[in-house]
Short mmCIF file of C-alpha atoms and ligand atoms in Angstrom, two decimals:
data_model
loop_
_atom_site.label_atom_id
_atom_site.label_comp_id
_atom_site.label_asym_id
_atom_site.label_seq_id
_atom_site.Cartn_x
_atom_site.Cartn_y
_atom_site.Cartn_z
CA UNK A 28 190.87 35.97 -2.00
CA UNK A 29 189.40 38.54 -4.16
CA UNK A 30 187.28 41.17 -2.61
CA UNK A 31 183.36 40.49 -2.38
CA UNK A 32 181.69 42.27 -5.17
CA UNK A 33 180.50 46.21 -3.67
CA UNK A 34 177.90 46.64 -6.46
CA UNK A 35 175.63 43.34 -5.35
CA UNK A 36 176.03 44.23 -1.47
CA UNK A 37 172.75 45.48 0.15
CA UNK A 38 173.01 48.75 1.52
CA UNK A 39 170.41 49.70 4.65
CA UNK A 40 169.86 53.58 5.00
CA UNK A 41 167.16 54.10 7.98
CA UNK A 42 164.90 51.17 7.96
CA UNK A 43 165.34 50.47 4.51
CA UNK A 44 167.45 48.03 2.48
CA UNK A 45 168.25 48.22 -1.03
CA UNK A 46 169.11 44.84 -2.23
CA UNK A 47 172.29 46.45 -4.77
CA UNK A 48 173.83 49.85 -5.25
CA UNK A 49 172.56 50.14 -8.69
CA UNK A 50 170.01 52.75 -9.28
CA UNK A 51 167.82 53.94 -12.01
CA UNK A 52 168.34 57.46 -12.27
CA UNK A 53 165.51 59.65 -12.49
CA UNK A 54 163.87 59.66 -16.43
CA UNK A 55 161.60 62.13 -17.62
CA UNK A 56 159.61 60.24 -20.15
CA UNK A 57 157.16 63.39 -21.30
CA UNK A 58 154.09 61.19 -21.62
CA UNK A 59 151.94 61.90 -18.91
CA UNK A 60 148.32 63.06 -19.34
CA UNK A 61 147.43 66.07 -16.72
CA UNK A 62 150.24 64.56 -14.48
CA UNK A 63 148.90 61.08 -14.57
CA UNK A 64 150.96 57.90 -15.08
CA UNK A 65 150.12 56.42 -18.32
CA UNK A 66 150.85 52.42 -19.43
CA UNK A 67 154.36 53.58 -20.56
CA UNK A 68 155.39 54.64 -17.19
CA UNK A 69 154.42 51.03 -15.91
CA UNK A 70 155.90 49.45 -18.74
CA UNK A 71 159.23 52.15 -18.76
CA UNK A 72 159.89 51.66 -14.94
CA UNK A 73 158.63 47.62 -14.44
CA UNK A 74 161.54 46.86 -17.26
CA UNK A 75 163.71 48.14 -14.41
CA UNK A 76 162.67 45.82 -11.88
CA UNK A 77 162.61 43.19 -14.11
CA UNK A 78 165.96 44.21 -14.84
CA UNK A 79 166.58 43.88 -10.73
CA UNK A 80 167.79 47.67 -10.25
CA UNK A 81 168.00 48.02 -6.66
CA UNK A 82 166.19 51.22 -6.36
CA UNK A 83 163.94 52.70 -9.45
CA UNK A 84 163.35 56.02 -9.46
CA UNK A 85 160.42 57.42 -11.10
CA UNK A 86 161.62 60.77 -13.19
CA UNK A 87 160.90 64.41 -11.90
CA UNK A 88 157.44 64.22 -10.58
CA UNK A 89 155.97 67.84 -10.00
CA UNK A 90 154.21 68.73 -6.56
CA UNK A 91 152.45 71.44 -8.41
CA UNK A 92 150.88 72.26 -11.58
CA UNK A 93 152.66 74.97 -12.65
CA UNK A 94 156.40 73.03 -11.55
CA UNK A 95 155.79 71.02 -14.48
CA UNK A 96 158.58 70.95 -16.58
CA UNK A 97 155.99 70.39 -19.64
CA UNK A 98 152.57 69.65 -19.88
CA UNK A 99 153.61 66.09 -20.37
CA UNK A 100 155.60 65.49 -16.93
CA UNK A 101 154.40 62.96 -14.32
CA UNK A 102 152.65 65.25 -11.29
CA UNK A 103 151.67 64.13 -7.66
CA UNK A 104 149.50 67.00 -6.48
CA UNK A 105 146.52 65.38 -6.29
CA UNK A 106 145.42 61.72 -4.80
CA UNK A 107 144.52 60.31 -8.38
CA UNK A 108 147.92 60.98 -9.68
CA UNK A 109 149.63 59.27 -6.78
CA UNK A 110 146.76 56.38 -7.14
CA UNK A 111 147.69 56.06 -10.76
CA UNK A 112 151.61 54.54 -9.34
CA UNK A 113 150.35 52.10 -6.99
CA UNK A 114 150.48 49.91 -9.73
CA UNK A 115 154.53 50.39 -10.62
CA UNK A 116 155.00 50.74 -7.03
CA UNK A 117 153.54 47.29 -6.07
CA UNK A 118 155.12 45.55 -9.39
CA UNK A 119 158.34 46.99 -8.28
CA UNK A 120 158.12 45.60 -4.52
CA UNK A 121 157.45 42.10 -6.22
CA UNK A 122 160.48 42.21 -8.40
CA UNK A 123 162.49 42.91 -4.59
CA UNK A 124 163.42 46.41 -5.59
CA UNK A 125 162.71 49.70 -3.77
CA UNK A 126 160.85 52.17 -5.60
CA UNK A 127 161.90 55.48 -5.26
CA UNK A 128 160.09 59.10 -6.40
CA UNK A 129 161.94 62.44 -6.85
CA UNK A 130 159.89 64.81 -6.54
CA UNK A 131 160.34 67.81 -8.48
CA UNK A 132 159.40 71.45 -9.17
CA UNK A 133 161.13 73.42 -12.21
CA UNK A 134 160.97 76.94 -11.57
CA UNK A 135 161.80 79.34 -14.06
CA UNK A 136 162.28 76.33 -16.37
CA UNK A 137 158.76 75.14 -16.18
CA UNK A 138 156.17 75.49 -19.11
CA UNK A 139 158.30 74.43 -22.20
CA UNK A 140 157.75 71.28 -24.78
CA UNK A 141 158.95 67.87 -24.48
CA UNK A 142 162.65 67.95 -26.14
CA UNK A 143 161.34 65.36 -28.79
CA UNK A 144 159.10 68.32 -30.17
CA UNK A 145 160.37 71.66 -30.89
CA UNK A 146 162.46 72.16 -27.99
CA UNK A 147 162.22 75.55 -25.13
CA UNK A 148 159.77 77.39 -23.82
CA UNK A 149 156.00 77.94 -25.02
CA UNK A 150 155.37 80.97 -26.28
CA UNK A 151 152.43 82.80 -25.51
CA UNK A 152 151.65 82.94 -29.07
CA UNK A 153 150.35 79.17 -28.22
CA UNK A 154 148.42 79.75 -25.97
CA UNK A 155 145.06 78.56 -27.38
CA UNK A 156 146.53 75.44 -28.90
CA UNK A 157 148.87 74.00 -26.16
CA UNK A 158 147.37 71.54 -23.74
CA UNK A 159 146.78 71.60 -20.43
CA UNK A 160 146.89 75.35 -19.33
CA UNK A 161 150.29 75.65 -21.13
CA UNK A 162 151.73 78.37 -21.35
CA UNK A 163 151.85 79.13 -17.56
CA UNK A 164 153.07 81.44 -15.20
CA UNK A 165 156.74 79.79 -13.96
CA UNK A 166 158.33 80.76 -10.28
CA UNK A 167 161.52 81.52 -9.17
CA UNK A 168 163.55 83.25 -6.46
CA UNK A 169 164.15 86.07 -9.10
CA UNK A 170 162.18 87.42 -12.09
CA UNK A 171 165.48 86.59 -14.36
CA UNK A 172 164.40 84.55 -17.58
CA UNK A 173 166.08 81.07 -18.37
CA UNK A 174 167.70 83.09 -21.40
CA UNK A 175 166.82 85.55 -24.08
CA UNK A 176 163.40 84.53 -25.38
CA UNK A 177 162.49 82.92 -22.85
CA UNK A 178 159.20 84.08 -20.42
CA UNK A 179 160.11 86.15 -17.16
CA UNK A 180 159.11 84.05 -13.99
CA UNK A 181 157.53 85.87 -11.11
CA UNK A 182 159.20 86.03 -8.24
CA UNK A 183 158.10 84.01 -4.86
CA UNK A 184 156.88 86.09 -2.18
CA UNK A 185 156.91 84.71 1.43
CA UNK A 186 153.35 83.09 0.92
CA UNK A 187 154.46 81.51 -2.40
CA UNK A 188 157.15 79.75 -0.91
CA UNK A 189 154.97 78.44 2.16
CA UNK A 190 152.18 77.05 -0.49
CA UNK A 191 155.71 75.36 -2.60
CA UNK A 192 156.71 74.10 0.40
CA UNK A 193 153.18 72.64 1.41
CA UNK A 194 153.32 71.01 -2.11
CA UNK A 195 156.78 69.11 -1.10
CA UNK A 196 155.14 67.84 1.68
CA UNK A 197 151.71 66.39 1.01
CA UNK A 198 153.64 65.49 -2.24
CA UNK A 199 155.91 63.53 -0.01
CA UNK A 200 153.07 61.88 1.86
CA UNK A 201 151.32 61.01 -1.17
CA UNK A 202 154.21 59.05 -2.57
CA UNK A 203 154.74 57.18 0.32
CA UNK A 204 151.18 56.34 0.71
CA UNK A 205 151.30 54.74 -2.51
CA UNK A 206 154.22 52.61 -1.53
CA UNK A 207 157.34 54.92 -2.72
CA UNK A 208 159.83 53.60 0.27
CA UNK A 209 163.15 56.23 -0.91
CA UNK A 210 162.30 60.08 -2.14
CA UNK A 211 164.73 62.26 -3.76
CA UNK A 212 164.16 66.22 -3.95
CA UNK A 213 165.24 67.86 -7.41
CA UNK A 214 167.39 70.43 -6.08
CA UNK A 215 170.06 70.32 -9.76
CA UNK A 216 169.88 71.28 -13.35
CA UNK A 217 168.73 74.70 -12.56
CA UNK A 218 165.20 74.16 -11.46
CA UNK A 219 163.72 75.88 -8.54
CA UNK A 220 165.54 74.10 -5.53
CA UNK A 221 168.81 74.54 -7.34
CA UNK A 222 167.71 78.02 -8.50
CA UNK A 223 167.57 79.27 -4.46
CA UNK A 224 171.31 77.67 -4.55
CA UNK A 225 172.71 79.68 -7.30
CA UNK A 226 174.06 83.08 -7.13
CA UNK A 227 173.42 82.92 -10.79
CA UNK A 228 169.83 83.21 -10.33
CA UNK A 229 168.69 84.17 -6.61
CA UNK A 230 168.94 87.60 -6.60
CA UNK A 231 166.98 87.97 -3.71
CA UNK A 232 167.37 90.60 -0.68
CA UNK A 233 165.20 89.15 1.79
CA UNK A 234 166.56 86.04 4.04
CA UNK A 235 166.30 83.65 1.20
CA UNK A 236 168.88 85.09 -0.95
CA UNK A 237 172.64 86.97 -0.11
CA UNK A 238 175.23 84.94 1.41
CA UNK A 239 175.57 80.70 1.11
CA UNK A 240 172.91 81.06 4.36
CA UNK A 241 170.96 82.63 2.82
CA UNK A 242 170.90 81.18 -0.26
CA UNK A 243 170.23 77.39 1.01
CA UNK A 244 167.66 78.41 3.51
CA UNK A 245 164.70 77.78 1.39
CA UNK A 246 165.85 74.27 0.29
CA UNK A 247 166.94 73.24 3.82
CA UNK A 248 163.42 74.56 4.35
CA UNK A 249 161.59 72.08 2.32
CA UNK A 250 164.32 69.23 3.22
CA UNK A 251 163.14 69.76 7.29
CA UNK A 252 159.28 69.79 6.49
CA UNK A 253 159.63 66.95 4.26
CA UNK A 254 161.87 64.94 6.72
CA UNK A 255 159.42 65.79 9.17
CA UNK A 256 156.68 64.69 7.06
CA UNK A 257 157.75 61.24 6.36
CA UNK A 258 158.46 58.00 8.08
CA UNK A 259 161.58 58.03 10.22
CA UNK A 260 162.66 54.54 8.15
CA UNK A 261 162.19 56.06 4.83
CA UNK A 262 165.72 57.53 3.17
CA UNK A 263 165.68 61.10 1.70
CA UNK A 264 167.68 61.64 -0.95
CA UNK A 265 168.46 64.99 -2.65
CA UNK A 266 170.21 65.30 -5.94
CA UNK A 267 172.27 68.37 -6.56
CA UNK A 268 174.25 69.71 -9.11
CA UNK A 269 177.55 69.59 -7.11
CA UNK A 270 179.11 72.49 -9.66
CA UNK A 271 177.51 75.46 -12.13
CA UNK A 272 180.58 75.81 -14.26
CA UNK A 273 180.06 79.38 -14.53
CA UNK A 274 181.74 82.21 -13.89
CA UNK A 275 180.17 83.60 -10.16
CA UNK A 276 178.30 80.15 -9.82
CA UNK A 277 178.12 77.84 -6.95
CA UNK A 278 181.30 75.83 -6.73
CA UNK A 279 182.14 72.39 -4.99
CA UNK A 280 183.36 73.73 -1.92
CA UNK A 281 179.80 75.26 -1.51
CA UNK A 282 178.37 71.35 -2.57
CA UNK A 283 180.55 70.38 0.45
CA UNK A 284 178.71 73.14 2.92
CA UNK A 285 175.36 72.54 1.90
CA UNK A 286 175.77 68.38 1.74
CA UNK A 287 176.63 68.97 5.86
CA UNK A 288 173.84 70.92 6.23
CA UNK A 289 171.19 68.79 4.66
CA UNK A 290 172.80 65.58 6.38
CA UNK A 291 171.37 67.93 9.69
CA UNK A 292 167.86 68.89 8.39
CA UNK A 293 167.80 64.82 7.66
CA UNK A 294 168.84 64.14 4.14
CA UNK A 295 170.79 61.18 4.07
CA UNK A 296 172.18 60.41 0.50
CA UNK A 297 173.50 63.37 -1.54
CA UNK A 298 173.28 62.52 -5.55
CA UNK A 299 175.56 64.28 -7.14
CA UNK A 300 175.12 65.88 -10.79
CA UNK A 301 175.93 68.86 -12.40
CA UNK A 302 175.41 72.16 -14.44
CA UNK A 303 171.51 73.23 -15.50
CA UNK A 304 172.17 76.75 -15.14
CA UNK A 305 172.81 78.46 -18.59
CA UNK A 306 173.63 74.96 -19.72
CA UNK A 307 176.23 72.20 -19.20
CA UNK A 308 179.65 73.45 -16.93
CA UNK A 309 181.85 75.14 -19.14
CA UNK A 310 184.73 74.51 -16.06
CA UNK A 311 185.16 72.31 -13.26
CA UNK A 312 185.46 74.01 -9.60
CA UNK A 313 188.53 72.56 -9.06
CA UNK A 314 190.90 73.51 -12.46
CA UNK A 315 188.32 76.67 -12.90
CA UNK A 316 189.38 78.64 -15.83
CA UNK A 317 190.56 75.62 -17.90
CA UNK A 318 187.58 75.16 -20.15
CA UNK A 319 185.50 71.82 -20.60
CA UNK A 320 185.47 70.53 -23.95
CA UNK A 321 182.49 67.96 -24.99
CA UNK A 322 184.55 65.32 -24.62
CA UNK A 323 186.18 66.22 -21.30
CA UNK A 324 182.78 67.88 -20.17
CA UNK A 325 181.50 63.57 -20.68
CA UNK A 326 184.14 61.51 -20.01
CA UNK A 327 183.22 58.02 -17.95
CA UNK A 328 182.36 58.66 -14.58
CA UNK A 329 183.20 62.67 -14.91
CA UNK A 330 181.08 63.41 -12.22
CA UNK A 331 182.32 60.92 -9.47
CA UNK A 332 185.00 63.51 -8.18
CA UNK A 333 182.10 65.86 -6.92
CA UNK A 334 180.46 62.31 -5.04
CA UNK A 335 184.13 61.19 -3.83
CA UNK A 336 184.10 64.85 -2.33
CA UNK A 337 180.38 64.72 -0.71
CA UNK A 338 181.43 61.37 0.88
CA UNK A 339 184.59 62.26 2.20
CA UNK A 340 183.69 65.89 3.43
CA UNK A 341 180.45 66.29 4.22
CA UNK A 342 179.43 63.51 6.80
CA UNK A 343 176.85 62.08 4.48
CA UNK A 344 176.32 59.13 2.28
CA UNK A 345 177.02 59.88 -1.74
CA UNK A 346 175.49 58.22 -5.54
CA UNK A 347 177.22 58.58 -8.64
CA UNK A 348 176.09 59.31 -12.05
CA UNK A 349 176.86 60.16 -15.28
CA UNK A 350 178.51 57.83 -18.07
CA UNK A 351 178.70 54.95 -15.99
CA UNK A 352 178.93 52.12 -18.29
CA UNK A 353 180.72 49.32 -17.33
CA UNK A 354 180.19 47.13 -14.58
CA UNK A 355 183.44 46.86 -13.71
CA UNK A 356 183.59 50.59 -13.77
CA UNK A 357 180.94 50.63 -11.50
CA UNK A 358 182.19 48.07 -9.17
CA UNK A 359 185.54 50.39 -8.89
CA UNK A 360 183.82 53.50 -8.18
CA UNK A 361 182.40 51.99 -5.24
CA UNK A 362 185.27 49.86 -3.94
CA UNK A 363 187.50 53.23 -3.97
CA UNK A 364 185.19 55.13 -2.36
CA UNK A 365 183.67 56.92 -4.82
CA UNK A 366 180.24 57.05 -3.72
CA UNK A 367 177.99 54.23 -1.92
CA UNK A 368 175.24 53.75 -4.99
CA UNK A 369 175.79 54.29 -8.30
CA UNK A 370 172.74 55.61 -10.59
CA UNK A 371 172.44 55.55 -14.75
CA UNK A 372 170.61 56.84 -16.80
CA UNK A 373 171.09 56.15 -20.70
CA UNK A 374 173.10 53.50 -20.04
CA UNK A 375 170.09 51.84 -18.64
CA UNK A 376 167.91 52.62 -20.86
CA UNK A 377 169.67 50.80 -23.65
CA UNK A 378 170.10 47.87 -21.48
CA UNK A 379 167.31 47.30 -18.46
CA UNK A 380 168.68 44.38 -17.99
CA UNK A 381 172.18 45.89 -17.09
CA UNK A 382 172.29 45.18 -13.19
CA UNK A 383 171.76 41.21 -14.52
CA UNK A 384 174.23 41.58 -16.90
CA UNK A 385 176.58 42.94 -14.29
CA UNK A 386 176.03 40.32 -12.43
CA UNK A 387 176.90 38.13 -14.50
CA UNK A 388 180.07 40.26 -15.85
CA UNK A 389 181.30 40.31 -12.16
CA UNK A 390 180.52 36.59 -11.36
CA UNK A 391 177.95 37.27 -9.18
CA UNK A 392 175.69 35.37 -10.67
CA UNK A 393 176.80 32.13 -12.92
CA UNK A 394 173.34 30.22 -13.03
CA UNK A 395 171.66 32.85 -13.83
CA UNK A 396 169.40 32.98 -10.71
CA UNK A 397 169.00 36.14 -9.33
CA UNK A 398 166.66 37.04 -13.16
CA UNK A 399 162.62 36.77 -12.55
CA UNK A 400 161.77 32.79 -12.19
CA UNK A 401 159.60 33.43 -15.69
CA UNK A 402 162.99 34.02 -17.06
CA UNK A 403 165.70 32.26 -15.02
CA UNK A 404 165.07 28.72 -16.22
CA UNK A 405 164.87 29.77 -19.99
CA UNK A 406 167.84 31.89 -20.07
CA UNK A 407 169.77 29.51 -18.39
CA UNK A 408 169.15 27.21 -21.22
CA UNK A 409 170.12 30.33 -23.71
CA UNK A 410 173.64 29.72 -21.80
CA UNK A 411 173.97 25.71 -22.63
CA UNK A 412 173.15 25.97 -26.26
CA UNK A 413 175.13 28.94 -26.48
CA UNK A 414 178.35 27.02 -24.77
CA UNK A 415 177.33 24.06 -27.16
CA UNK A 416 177.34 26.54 -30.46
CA UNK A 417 180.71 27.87 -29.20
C1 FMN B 688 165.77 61.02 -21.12
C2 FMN B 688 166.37 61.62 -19.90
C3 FMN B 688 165.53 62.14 -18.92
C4 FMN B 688 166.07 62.67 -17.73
N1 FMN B 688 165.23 63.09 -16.75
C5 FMN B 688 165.73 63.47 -15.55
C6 FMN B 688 164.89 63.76 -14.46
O1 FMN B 688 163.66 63.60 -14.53
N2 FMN B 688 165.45 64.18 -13.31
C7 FMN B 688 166.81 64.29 -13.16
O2 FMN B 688 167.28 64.68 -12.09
N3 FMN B 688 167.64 64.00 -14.18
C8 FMN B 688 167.14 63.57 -15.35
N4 FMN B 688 167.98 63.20 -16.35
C9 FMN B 688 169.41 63.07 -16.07
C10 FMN B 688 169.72 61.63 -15.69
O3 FMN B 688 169.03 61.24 -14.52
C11 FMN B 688 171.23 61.38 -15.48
O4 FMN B 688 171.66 62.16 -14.40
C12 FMN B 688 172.04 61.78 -16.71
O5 FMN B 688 171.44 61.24 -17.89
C13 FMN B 688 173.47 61.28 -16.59
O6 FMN B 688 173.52 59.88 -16.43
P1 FMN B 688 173.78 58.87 -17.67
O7 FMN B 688 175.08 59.29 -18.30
O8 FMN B 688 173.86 57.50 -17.04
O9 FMN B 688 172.64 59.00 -18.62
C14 FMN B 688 167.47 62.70 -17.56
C15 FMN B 688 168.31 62.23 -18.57
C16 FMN B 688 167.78 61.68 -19.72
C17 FMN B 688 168.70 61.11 -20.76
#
């Protein structure tokens, strides 16, 4: 008998069950007015549940203003904001899927345009004709610029990180007030979490920077008050980028560390990414000095070894992403142990109906039923004249 299919099994973390271990990853979608959803983000992240993901994330949403990774990001730092999902949240719960928030705060990488305009940060220069306060004044554990040209960040004091860490938290509650039933902290791709993480860029002498301790206090921090914060049912995910791929960088042995340490201050799913700090990884932790090209650097699945590692290691439960196309791909990433969800992002995109298609791809489901009723019946049909035309 052939083994049942991993992707289509429900998975219960806490109180909560997904209905499948596929995910949406998080999408920045750079159309929000002042933070607020906007009738693309219903329509953008609806397709998905229509689609039958079993967990939609909504992209980075900022607990603060100025943690904004443009002026055009999503935001939940005030009660109209989070009243503006309720919508996509309820829509969502009546497709059967879990809707999930990551809530985000850039750092040093805040205040820049939307990558479909001129990409970077907003100069000063601008400052009368950008929208929305932009430019502002970005955070960070250090005062070290992104890169040349970019603007310095000041540097958090001890009050500064009590108000950020304030902002995770009503954040939190927010979200799951307005029905968000999984959150995810942003601690990769170099923004501020992930900036605390980095020897690259905490630089700090104080108890928040130095040693590995030191340097994952802060986020451990905000994982605690958030966990505290929250309903005991409700899953916390965090995503991380597992490596830097830089020279002096954090490194997968330190992913390993800090994945048992937030499975103590209550995270329970580590999602594993990479790179954001001076760019993509130029080398993997494990054959470091052997240099990534853009192919090897994007290879299908390349990022699974750092979630097979979490899983294995660090006591706590693991999602995949990255170039995860295939649905049989997908199905043997989780069937070897890869990771226990698996999340995409452009893949998705193309195709919101992917987790349907997989379904059907893996013979999970030949009549077509597990698509929306308004659907089921007529694409059903689509199958019979097809087989007819064949
Ligand atoms: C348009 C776009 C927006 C993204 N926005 C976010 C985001 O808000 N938060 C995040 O953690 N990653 C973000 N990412 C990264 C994706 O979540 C995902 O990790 C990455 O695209 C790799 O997965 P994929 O190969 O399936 O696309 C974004 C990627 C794309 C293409």
């Amino acid at each position: 008998m052939s083994k049942p299919v991993k992707l289509f099994e429900p998975l219960t973390i806490r109180g909560t069950t997904l209905p499948n271990r596929v995910v949406v990853s998080p999408l920045c979608m750079y159309s929000a007015v002042d933070g607020l959803a906007q009738p693309w983000h219903f329509a953008h992240l609806s397709t998905f549940a229509r689609g039958k993901a079993g967990l939609v994330f909504t992209e980075a949403t900022a607990v603060e203003a100025r943690g904004r990774i443009t002026p055009a990001c999503l935001g939940i730092w005030n009660d109209e904001q989070a009243e503006a999902l309720r919508p996509i949240t309820s829509f969502i719960e009546s497709m059967g899927c879990v809707p999930g928030m990551q809530l985000a705060h850039a750092g040093a990488k805040a205040s820049t345009r939307p990558p479909f305009s001129a990409k970077g940060p907003i100069p000063l220069s601008e400052a009368d004709s950008a929208t929305d306060g932009a430019p502002w004044q970005a955070v960070a554990p250090s005062a070290l610029p992104v890169a040349d040209g970019w603007h310095v960040p000041a540097e958090l004091d001890q009050a500064g990180l009590q108000e950020v860490t304030q902002a995770f938290v009503e954040a939190a509650q927010r979200a799951v007030d307005v029905g968000f039933r999984v959150l995810e902290l942003h601690m990769a791709h170099g923004y501020l979490l992930h900036s605390f993480l980095s020897p690259l860029t905490n630089r700090r002498d104080d108890a928040y920077g130095g040693d590995i301790d030191g340097r994952m206090r802060f986020p451990l921090e905000v994982t605690r008050a958030v966990r505290a914060a929250i309903p005991d049912e409700l899953p916390l995910f965090a995503r991380i980028s597992a490596i830097d791929g830089r020279e002096g960088g954090w490194t997968m042995d330190d992913s390993v560390v800090f994945g048992e340490r937030m499975a103590e201050a209550g995270a329970d799913v580590i999602d594993c990414s990479s790179g954001g700090i001076g760019g993509a990884p130029r080398f993997r932790s494990d054959d470091s000095g052997k240099p990534l090209t853009a192919n090897s650097a994007r290879m299908p699945g390349f990022q699974v070894p750092f979630s097979r590692r979490i899983r294995e290691e660090a006591g706590i439960k693991s999602m995949a992403v990255g170039v995860i196309i295939d649905p049989h791909q997908a199905e043997e990433i989780l069937q070897s142990g890869g990771a226990d969800l698996v999340a995409l992002g452009r893949e998705i995109m193309h195709d919101p109906f992917w987790p349907l298609h997989a379904a059907e791809a893996l013979g999970v489901d030949p009549d077509f039923k597990m698509w929306p009723q308004q659907y089921a019946w007529a694409v059903d049909r689509r199958a019979q004249i097809k087989a007819l035309n064949e």
